[in-house]
Coordinates of C-alpha atoms in Angstrom, one line a residue:
X131 CA -34.0 -33.9 -115.3
X132 CA -30.9 -31.9 -116.3
X133 CA -32.1 -31.7 -119.7
X134 CA -35.7 -30.3 -119.3
X135 CA -36.5 -26.9 -120.6
X136 CA -39.0 -24.2 -119.5
X137 CA -39.0 -22.0 -116.3
X138 CA -39.0 -25.1 -114.0
X139 CA -36.2 -26.5 -115.6
X140 CA -33.8 -23.9 -113.9
X141 CA -35.2 -24.7 -110.2
X142 CA -35.1 -28.5 -110.9
X143 CA -31.8 -28.1 -112.3
X144 CA -30.2 -26.4 -109.3
X145 CA -31.7 -29.0 -106.9
X146 CA -30.3 -31.6 -109.0
X147 CA -26.9 -30.1 -109.3
X148 CA -26.6 -29.4 -105.8
X149 CA -27.5 -33.2 -105.1
X150 CA -24.6 -33.8 -107.4
X151 CA -22.1 -31.6 -105.3
X152 CA -23.6 -32.4 -101.9
X153 CA -25.4 -35.8 -101.3
X154 CA -23.0 -38.7 -101.6
X155 CA -19.7 -39.1 -99.7
X156 CA -19.2 -42.6 -100.9
X157 CA -19.9 -43.8 -97.3
X158 CA -21.1 -47.4 -97.0
X159 CA -24.7 -46.8 -96.9
X160 CA -24.5 -44.7 -100.2
X161 CA -22.1 -47.3 -101.7
X162 CA -24.7 -50.0 -100.9
X163 CA -27.5 -48.0 -102.5
X164 CA -25.4 -47.5 -105.5
X165 CA -24.2 -50.7 -106.0
X166 CA -27.9 -51.9 -105.9
X167 CA -29.0 -49.6 -108.4
X168 CA -31.6 -47.8 -106.1
X169 CA -30.4 -44.1 -106.9
X170 CA -29.9 -42.4 -110.1
X171 CA -26.4 -41.5 -110.6
X172 CA -27.4 -37.8 -111.2
X173 CA -28.7 -38.1 -107.4
X174 CA -25.2 -39.3 -106.3
X175 CA -22.6 -37.0 -104.8
X176 CA -19.2 -36.9 -106.8
X177 CA -16.7 -37.1 -104.0
X178 CA -16.0 -40.5 -104.1
X179 CA -14.2 -42.1 -107.4
X180 CA -16.8 -45.0 -107.5
X181 CA -19.5 -42.5 -107.6
X182 CA -17.8 -40.3 -110.1
X183 CA -17.6 -43.3 -112.4
X184 CA -21.0 -44.2 -112.0
X185 CA -22.2 -40.8 -112.8
X186 CA -20.1 -40.3 -115.9
X187 CA -21.2 -43.9 -117.0
X188 CA -24.9 -43.0 -116.9
X189 CA -24.3 -39.7 -118.7
X190 CA -24.2 -37.3 -115.8
X191 CA -21.4 -35.3 -117.3
X192 CA -23.2 -34.9 -120.7
X193 CA -26.1 -33.6 -118.9
X194 CA -24.3 -31.1 -116.8
X195 CA -22.5 -29.8 -119.8
X196 CA -26.0 -29.4 -121.7
X197 CA -27.2 -27.7 -118.5
X198 CA -24.2 -25.1 -118.5
X199 CA -24.4 -24.5 -122.4
X200 CA -28.3 -23.5 -121.8
X201 CA -26.9 -20.5 -119.8
X202 CA -29.1 -21.3 -116.6
X203 CA -29.2 -18.8 -113.8
X204 CA -26.4 -18.1 -111.3
X205 CA -27.5 -20.6 -108.9
X206 CA -27.9 -23.4 -111.2
X207 CA -24.7 -22.6 -112.8
X208 CA -22.9 -22.5 -109.4
X209 CA -24.3 -26.1 -108.3
X210 CA -23.5 -27.4 -111.7
X211 CA -19.9 -26.1 -111.5
X212 CA -19.6 -27.4 -108.0
X213 CA -20.7 -31.0 -109.1
X214 CA -18.5 -30.6 -112.2
X215 CA -15.5 -29.6 -110.1
X216 CA -15.9 -33.0 -107.7
X217 CA -16.7 -35.1 -111.0
X218 CA -13.4 -34.1 -112.6
X219 CA -11.5 -35.2 -109.5
X220 CA -11.7 -38.6 -111.0
X221 CA -9.1 -39.5 -113.4
X222 CA -11.9 -41.6 -115.3
X223 CA -13.8 -38.4 -115.9
X224 CA -10.9 -36.5 -116.9
X225 CA -10.4 -38.9 -119.8
X226 CA -13.9 -38.6 -121.0
X227 CA -14.3 -34.9 -121.4
X228 CA -13.5 -34.6 -124.9
X229 CA -16.8 -36.4 -125.8
X230 CA -18.9 -34.1 -123.6
X231 CA -17.5 -31.1 -125.3
X232 CA -16.4 -29.9 -121.6
X233 CA -13.3 -28.1 -122.4
X234 CA -14.3 -25.5 -125.1
X235 CA -17.6 -24.8 -122.9
X236 CA -15.2 -24.1 -120.0
X237 CA -13.2 -21.8 -121.9
X238 CA -16.0 -19.7 -123.3
X239 CA -17.2 -19.4 -119.7
X240 CA -13.8 -18.2 -118.5
X241 CA -13.6 -15.7 -121.2
X242 CA -17.0 -14.4 -120.8
X243 CA -17.1 -10.9 -119.2
X244 CA -20.6 -11.3 -117.9
X245 CA -19.4 -14.2 -115.8
X246 CA -18.9 -13.5 -111.9
X247 CA -15.7 -13.7 -110.4
X248 CA -16.8 -16.8 -108.5
X249 CA -17.8 -18.7 -111.7
X250 CA -14.3 -17.8 -113.1
X251 CA -12.7 -19.1 -110.1
X252 CA -14.6 -22.6 -110.1
X253 CA -14.0 -22.8 -114.1
X254 CA -10.2 -22.4 -113.5
X255 CA -10.3 -25.1 -110.5
X256 CA -12.0 -27.6 -112.8
X257 CA -9.6 -26.8 -115.5
X258 CA -6.6 -27.6 -113.2
X259 CA -8.4 -30.9 -112.1
X260 CA -8.9 -31.9 -116.0
X261 CA -4.9 -31.3 -116.2
X262 CA -4.5 -34.4 -114.3
X263 CA -4.8 -35.9 -117.9
X264 CA -1.9 -34.7 -119.9
X265 CA -4.0 -34.9 -123.2
X266 CA -6.0 -32.1 -121.9
X267 CA -3.3 -29.6 -121.8
X268 CA -3.2 -29.7 -125.5
X269 CA -6.8 -29.4 -125.7
X270 CA -7.1 -26.4 -123.5
X271 CA -4.5 -24.6 -125.6
X272 CA -6.2 -25.3 -128.7
X273 CA -9.6 -24.4 -127.4
X274 CA -8.0 -20.9 -126.5
X275 CA -7.9 -21.7 -122.8
X276 CA -4.4 -20.1 -122.0
X277 CA -5.1 -16.5 -122.6
X278 CA -8.2 -16.4 -120.4
X279 CA -6.1 -17.9 -117.4
X280 CA -3.4 -15.4 -118.0
X281 CA -6.1 -12.6 -118.0
X282 CA -7.7 -14.1 -114.6
X283 CA -4.1 -14.1 -113.0
X284 CA -3.3 -10.5 -114.1
X285 CA -6.7 -9.2 -112.8
X286 CA -6.8 -11.0 -109.8
X287 CA -5.4 -9.5 -106.4
X288 CA -1.8 -10.8 -105.9
X289 CA -2.7 -12.7 -102.6
X290 CA -6.1 -13.8 -103.6
X291 CA -7.3 -17.4 -104.4
X292 CA -8.0 -16.7 -108.1
X293 CA -4.6 -15.9 -108.8
X294 CA -3.3 -19.0 -106.9
X295 CA -5.6 -21.2 -108.9
X296 CA -4.7 -19.5 -112.2
X297 CA -1.0 -20.0 -111.2
X298 CA -1.5 -23.7 -110.6
X299 CA -3.5 -24.2 -113.6
X300 CA -0.5 -22.4 -115.8
X301 CA 2.0 -24.6 -114.1
X302 CA 0.3 -27.7 -114.9
X303 CA -0.2 -26.4 -118.6
X304 CA 3.6 -25.7 -119.1
X305 CA 4.6 -29.1 -117.6
X306 CA 6.6 -30.9 -120.2
X307 CA 4.9 -29.2 -123.1
X308 CA 6.7 -26.6 -125.5
X309 CA 3.8 -25.3 -127.2
X310 CA 2.0 -24.5 -124.2
X311 CA 5.3 -22.8 -122.8
X312 CA 5.5 -20.5 -125.5
X313 CA 1.7 -19.8 -125.5
X314 CA 2.1 -18.8 -122.0
X315 CA 4.7 -16.3 -122.8
X316 CA 3.1 -15.2 -125.7
X317 CA 0.0 -14.4 -124.1
X318 CA 1.7 -12.3 -121.3
X319 CA 1.7 -14.7 -118.7
X320 CA 5.4 -14.3 -117.2
X321 CA 5.2 -10.6 -115.8
X322 CA 2.0 -11.4 -113.6
X323 CA 3.7 -14.6 -112.5
X324 CA 6.6 -12.7 -111.6
X325 CA 4.6 -10.1 -109.8
X326 CA 2.8 -13.1 -107.9
X327 CA 6.4 -14.0 -106.4
X328 CA 6.0 -10.8 -104.1
X329 CA 2.7 -12.1 -102.7
X330 CA 2.5 -12.4 -98.8
X331 CA 0.5 -15.8 -99.3
X332 CA 3.2 -18.5 -99.4
X333 CA 1.1 -20.6 -101.6
X334 CA 0.8 -18.2 -104.1
X335 CA 4.4 -17.5 -104.3
X336 CA 5.4 -21.1 -104.3
X337 CA 2.8 -22.0 -107.2
X338 CA 4.3 -18.8 -109.2
X339 CA 7.6 -20.0 -108.8
X340 CA 6.8 -23.5 -110.0
X341 CA 5.0 -22.3 -113.1
X342 CA 8.1 -20.3 -113.8
X343 CA 10.1 -23.2 -113.3
X344 CA 8.1 -25.0 -116.0
X345 CA 7.8 -22.3 -118.4
X346 CA 11.7 -21.8 -118.3
X347 CA 12.6 -25.2 -118.7
X348 CA 14.6 -26.2 -121.9
X349 CA 13.5 -22.7 -123.4
X350 CA 16.0 -19.9 -123.9
X351 CA 13.4 -17.6 -125.1
X352 CA 11.4 -18.0 -122.0
X353 CA 14.3 -17.8 -119.8
X354 CA 15.0 -14.5 -121.5
X355 CA 11.5 -13.4 -120.8
X356 CA 11.5 -14.3 -117.2
X357 CA 14.9 -12.2 -116.8
X358 CA 13.5 -9.1 -118.5
X359 CA 10.3 -9.5 -116.4
X360 CA 12.8 -9.3 -113.1
X361 CA 12.1 -12.9 -112.5
X362 CA 15.3 -14.1 -111.6
X363 CA 16.2 -11.1 -109.2
X364 CA 12.6 -11.8 -107.6
X365 CA 13.7 -15.6 -106.9
X366 CA 16.9 -14.6 -105.2
X367 CA 14.9 -11.9 -103.0
X368 CA 12.6 -14.9 -101.9
X369 CA 15.7 -16.9 -101.0
X370 CA 17.4 -13.9 -99.0
X371 CA 14.2 -12.9 -97.4
X372 CA 13.9 -16.6 -95.6
X373 CA 11.4 -17.9 -97.6
X374 CA 9.7 -21.1 -96.0
X375 CA 10.9 -24.5 -97.3
X376 CA 8.4 -25.2 -100.0
X377 CA 8.5 -21.7 -101.2
X378 CA 12.4 -21.7 -101.4
X379 CA 12.5 -25.2 -103.0
X380 CA 10.3 -23.9 -106.0
X381 CA 12.4 -20.9 -106.1
X382 CA 15.6 -22.9 -106.5
X383 CA 14.0 -25.1 -108.8
X384 CA 13.0 -22.0 -110.9
X385 CA 16.8 -21.0 -110.6
X386 CA 17.8 -24.3 -112.1
X387 CA 15.5 -24.0 -115.1
X388 CA 16.4 -20.5 -115.7
X389 CA 20.3 -21.1 -115.5
X390 CA 19.9 -22.6 -119.3
X391 CA 20.9 -18.9 -120.2
X392 CA 24.2 -17.3 -119.7
X393 CA 22.9 -14.0 -118.6
X394 CA 20.8 -15.6 -115.9
X395 CA 23.7 -17.7 -114.5
X396 CA 25.6 -14.3 -114.3
X397 CA 22.8 -12.5 -112.5
X398 CA 22.6 -15.4 -109.8
X399 CA 26.2 -15.0 -109.1
X400 CA 26.1 -11.1 -109.1
X401 CA 23.4 -10.9 -107.0
X402 CA 25.0 -13.1 -104.4
X403 CA 22.5 -16.0 -105.4
X404 CA 24.8 -19.1 -105.3
X405 CA 25.5 -19.3 -101.5
X406 CA 21.7 -18.9 -101.1
X407 CA 21.2 -21.9 -103.6
X408 CA 24.0 -24.2 -102.1
X409 CA 22.4 -23.8 -98.5
X410 CA 19.4 -25.9 -99.7
X411 CA 21.9 -28.8 -99.9
X412 CA 21.6 -29.0 -95.9
X413 CA 19.7 -32.1 -94.8
X414 CA 17.4 -30.1 -92.5
X415 CA 15.8 -28.5 -95.7
X416 CA 14.6 -32.2 -96.8
X417 CA 15.1 -34.5 -99.8
X418 CA 13.2 -32.4 -102.4
X419 CA 15.2 -29.2 -101.6
X420 CA 18.5 -30.9 -101.8
X421 CA 17.4 -32.3 -105.2
X422 CA 16.7 -29.1 -106.4
X423 CA 19.9 -27.4 -104.9
X424 CA 22.3 -29.9 -106.3
X425 CA 20.5 -29.5 -109.7
X426 CA 21.1 -25.7 -109.7
X427 CA 24.6 -26.0 -108.7
X428 CA 25.1 -28.3 -111.7
X429 CA 23.4 -25.9 -113.9
X430 CA 24.9 -22.8 -112.5
X431 CA 28.1 -24.2 -113.2
X432 CA 27.6 -25.4 -116.6
X433 CA 30.0 -23.7 -119.1
X434 CA 30.6 -20.7 -116.6
X435 CA 34.1 -20.3 -115.5
X436 CA 33.1 -17.3 -113.1
X437 CA 30.3 -19.3 -111.4
X438 CA 32.6 -22.4 -111.0
X439 CA 35.3 -20.1 -109.2
X440 CA 32.3 -18.5 -107.1
X441 CA 31.3 -21.7 -106.0
X442 CA 34.7 -22.9 -105.0
X443 CA 35.5 -19.5 -103.5
X444 CA 32.5 -19.6 -101.4
X445 CA 33.0 -23.2 -100.0
X446 CA 30.3 -24.6 -102.3
X447 CA 32.6 -27.5 -103.5
X448 CA 33.3 -28.7 -100.1
X449 CA 29.6 -28.5 -99.3
X450 CA 29.0 -30.6 -102.6
X451 CA 31.6 -33.2 -101.8
X452 CA 30.1 -33.4 -98.0
X453 CA 26.8 -34.3 -99.6
X454 CA 28.2 -36.8 -101.9
X455 CA 29.8 -38.9 -99.3
X456 CA 26.8 -38.8 -97.0
X457 CA 25.0 -40.9 -99.5
X458 CA 22.0 -39.3 -100.6
X459 CA 19.7 -40.1 -103.3
X460 CA 20.7 -41.1 -106.9
X461 CA 19.2 -38.1 -108.3
X462 CA 21.3 -35.9 -105.8
X463 CA 24.6 -37.8 -106.6
X464 CA 23.7 -37.5 -110.5
X465 CA 23.6 -33.5 -110.1
X466 CA 26.6 -33.2 -107.6
X467 CA 28.6 -35.2 -110.1
X468 CA 27.7 -33.3 -112.8
X469 CA 28.4 -30.1 -110.8
X470 CA 31.9 -31.3 -109.6
X471 CA 33.0 -32.2 -113.1
X472 CA 32.2 -28.6 -114.4
X473 CA 34.1 -27.1 -111.6
X474 CA 37.1 -29.0 -111.7
X475 CA 37.5 -28.6 -115.5
X476 CA 37.3 -24.9 -115.0
X477 CA 39.2 -24.4 -111.7
X478 CA 42.6 -25.9 -111.2
X479 CA 42.4 -25.4 -107.4
X480 CA 39.6 -27.6 -107.1
X481 CA 41.9 -30.6 -107.9
X482 CA 43.5 -30.3 -104.6
X483 CA 40.3 -29.8 -102.7
X484 CA 39.0 -33.2 -104.1
X485 CA 42.5 -35.0 -103.6
X486 CA 42.5 -33.6 -99.8
X487 CA 38.8 -35.0 -99.3
X488 CA 39.8 -38.7 -99.3
X489 CA 36.1 -40.0 -98.9
X490 CA 34.7 -37.9 -101.9
X491 CA 37.9 -39.0 -104.1
X492 CA 37.2 -42.7 -103.3
X493 CA 33.7 -42.3 -104.2
X494 CA 34.2 -40.7 -107.4
X495 CA 36.9 -43.4 -108.1
X496 CA 34.2 -46.0 -107.4
X497 CA 31.9 -44.5 -109.9
X498 CA 34.9 -44.4 -112.5
X499 CA 35.8 -47.8 -111.9
X500 CA 32.2 -49.4 -111.9
X501 CA 30.6 -47.1 -114.5
X502 CA 31.4 -46.5 -118.0
X503 CA 31.3 -43.7 -120.4
X504 CA 27.8 -44.5 -120.9
X505 CA 26.6 -44.4 -117.4
X506 CA 26.0 -41.0 -116.1
X507 CA 27.9 -41.1 -113.2
X508 CA 30.6 -43.1 -114.5
X509 CA 30.8 -40.3 -117.5
X510 CA 31.1 -37.6 -115.1
X511 CA 33.6 -39.2 -113.0
X512 CA 35.7 -39.9 -115.9
X513 CA 35.8 -36.2 -116.4
X514 CA 36.7 -35.6 -112.9
X515 CA 39.4 -38.1 -112.8
X516 CA 41.0 -37.0 -116.1
X517 CA 41.7 -33.7 -114.5
X518 CA 42.8 -34.7 -111.0
X519 CA 44.9 -37.4 -112.3
X520 CA 46.7 -35.6 -114.8
X521 CA 47.5 -32.2 -113.2
X522 CA 51.0 -31.4 -115.5
X523 CA 48.4 -31.3 -118.6
X524 CA 45.9 -28.7 -119.0
X525 CA 42.9 -30.3 -119.6
X526 CA 40.3 -27.8 -118.6
X527 CA 37.5 -27.4 -121.0
X528 CA 38.0 -24.4 -123.4
X529 CA 34.7 -22.4 -124.4
X530 CA 34.6 -21.3 -128.0
X531 CA 32.1 -19.0 -129.2
X532 CA 33.4 -18.6 -132.6
X533 CA 33.0 -22.3 -134.0
X534 CA 29.6 -22.8 -135.7
X535 CA 27.2 -25.7 -134.7
X536 CA 27.5 -28.7 -136.8
X537 CA 30.4 -31.4 -137.2
X538 CA 34.1 -30.2 -136.7
X539 CA 37.5 -31.5 -137.2
X540 CA 39.4 -31.0 -133.8
X541 CA 43.1 -30.8 -134.2
X542 CA 45.0 -33.1 -131.9
X543 CA 47.4 -30.7 -130.7
X544 CA 47.5 -31.1 -126.9
X545 CA 45.5 -34.4 -126.7
X546 CA 46.6 -36.9 -124.1
X547 CA 48.8 -39.8 -125.3
X548 CA 45.9 -42.3 -124.6
X549 CA 42.8 -40.3 -125.8
X550 CA 40.5 -43.1 -124.6
X551 CA 39.8 -42.4 -121.0
X552 CA 39.3 -46.0 -119.1
X553 CA 40.8 -47.5 -122.3
X554 CA 44.2 -49.2 -122.4
X555 CA 44.4 -49.3 -126.3
X556 CA 47.1 -46.6 -126.1
X557 CA 45.9 -45.4 -129.7
X558 CA 45.4 -41.6 -130.7
X559 CA 43.8 -40.4 -133.9
X560 CA 45.6 -37.3 -135.6
X561 CA 42.4 -35.9 -136.0
X562 CA 39.5 -36.5 -133.7
X563 CA 36.0 -36.4 -135.1
X564 CA 33.5 -34.4 -132.8
X565 CA 29.7 -33.5 -133.0
X566 CA 27.8 -30.7 -131.4
X567 CA 24.1 -30.8 -130.9
X568 CA 21.4 -28.5 -129.6
X569 CA 21.1 -28.6 -125.8
X570 CA 19.0 -31.3 -124.4
X571 CA 19.4 -30.8 -120.8
X572 CA 17.2 -33.5 -119.5
X573 CA 19.5 -36.2 -121.5
X574 CA 22.6 -36.2 -119.5
X575 CA 23.8 -39.0 -121.8
X576 CA 24.6 -36.6 -124.6
X577 CA 27.4 -34.0 -124.9
X578 CA 25.9 -30.7 -126.0
X579 CA 26.6 -27.2 -126.7
X580 CA 24.3 -24.6 -124.5
X581 CA 23.6 -21.6 -126.7
X582 CA 26.7 -20.0 -127.9
X583 CA 28.5 -19.8 -124.7
X584 CA 30.1 -22.9 -123.7
X585 CA 30.8 -26.3 -125.6
X586 CA 30.9 -29.8 -124.7
X587 CA 32.3 -32.3 -126.9
X588 CA 33.1 -36.2 -127.4
X589 CA 35.6 -37.7 -129.7
X590 CA 36.6 -41.1 -130.8
X591 CA 39.9 -43.1 -130.3
X592 CA 41.2 -45.2 -133.2
X593 CA 39.8 -48.3 -131.1
X594 CA 36.5 -46.7 -131.7
X595 CA 35.5 -46.2 -128.1
X596 CA 34.2 -43.1 -127.3
X597 CA 36.3 -40.9 -125.0
X598 CA 34.8 -38.1 -122.6
X599 CA 38.0 -36.9 -121.7
X600 CA 38.3 -32.9 -121.9
X601 CA 40.1 -31.8 -125.0
X602 CA 41.8 -28.6 -125.7
X603 CA 42.9 -28.8 -129.1
X604 CA 42.2 -26.1 -131.6
X605 CA 39.0 -25.9 -133.5
X606 CA 38.3 -25.6 -137.2
X607 CA 35.0 -25.8 -139.0
X608 CA 34.8 -28.6 -141.5

């Protein structure tokens, strides 16, 4: 019926599309009828996943797309989009949209000036549903869908539903997809997302912060773009103004992503944002907030002496150690160990703080004894213990912005007698071979260099075991 032509087609199509939208709720009676094959799939409602699969299996998705491509009237279009919205709630249907040509048609509708705001809103919702399947994220970009979504966001009222739906879709598109992150920036998507942070609608602000977190993650260019748009300041303002828990959690998550850039780290400190971030470590905020706060603490401290000193000065180290001994989740522990390792390497006074916190010191020593240099917490424990157990030698990590990226010779002046932390071989190389890699913040197993601001390094003992002990000798390009 959906494929008919002529004047009757529109009226009949609207009726059938409304049926797809409204009839079935997947209740027992309708399920029995469906199993018996007594109702055409085009007459089943799409809210139950079983019915979605039945409709898709009988060609209902193809017919709906043919109807939309034919340019029906407003009523039939709205009904068909409503049915499609329900259908795409099913992962099975989301996997089959390529064959039906669904995404290019939706992009055309979103980009069509004559389409009403209500139609574009439904299309954006459908795209968000389709992004349950990660493969569809690339298809939407290739079909040109990012620019219309950014335009829909920019043209919407800041607190309106359309802006929120567009922010949700952009967040999903950016998640784990470097090409999409850059495409959103190039389409001008960052300024309207920053603007949405000021929305009185908490959900809209939350999704804007979430989208910025995704876009900025692992991208120095995008971190800079968010800073230039005033995003770092806006996120701190959200925290200072007492944002609700879910909004604050996403704001701190965004700050963690943005802290890849040294300039952003410094803005957070200068604006008094570090105590606001660390406040979310308190148990009352919940597990999700604690995870992102611990992550943000580690990222803000990474390679930044002034931030490490600010964390210690504001009581942040005591707070981190307190959470560590409370036995939080493994994820929180990992972030805290990284943060503490950063702090203790930059701040000599942090050593006494750890030694005076017996439970925290014991926990760190346990990680060092039970783990290894290849285990995340064991590796961080080695870094911490190498500082607090050898206070007579300066093992603070040195930052060197003059060294070129690539392999280096590290002259062994000032190296410890036993260069292999946790190794009893007592061998030491005259020249310790080191390597630098471009930052991969998600891979904590690698020693990395972040931009040109800080260095992490690994050298090898004569016994060929890697040591993660900080090294303060001189550097010379090979």
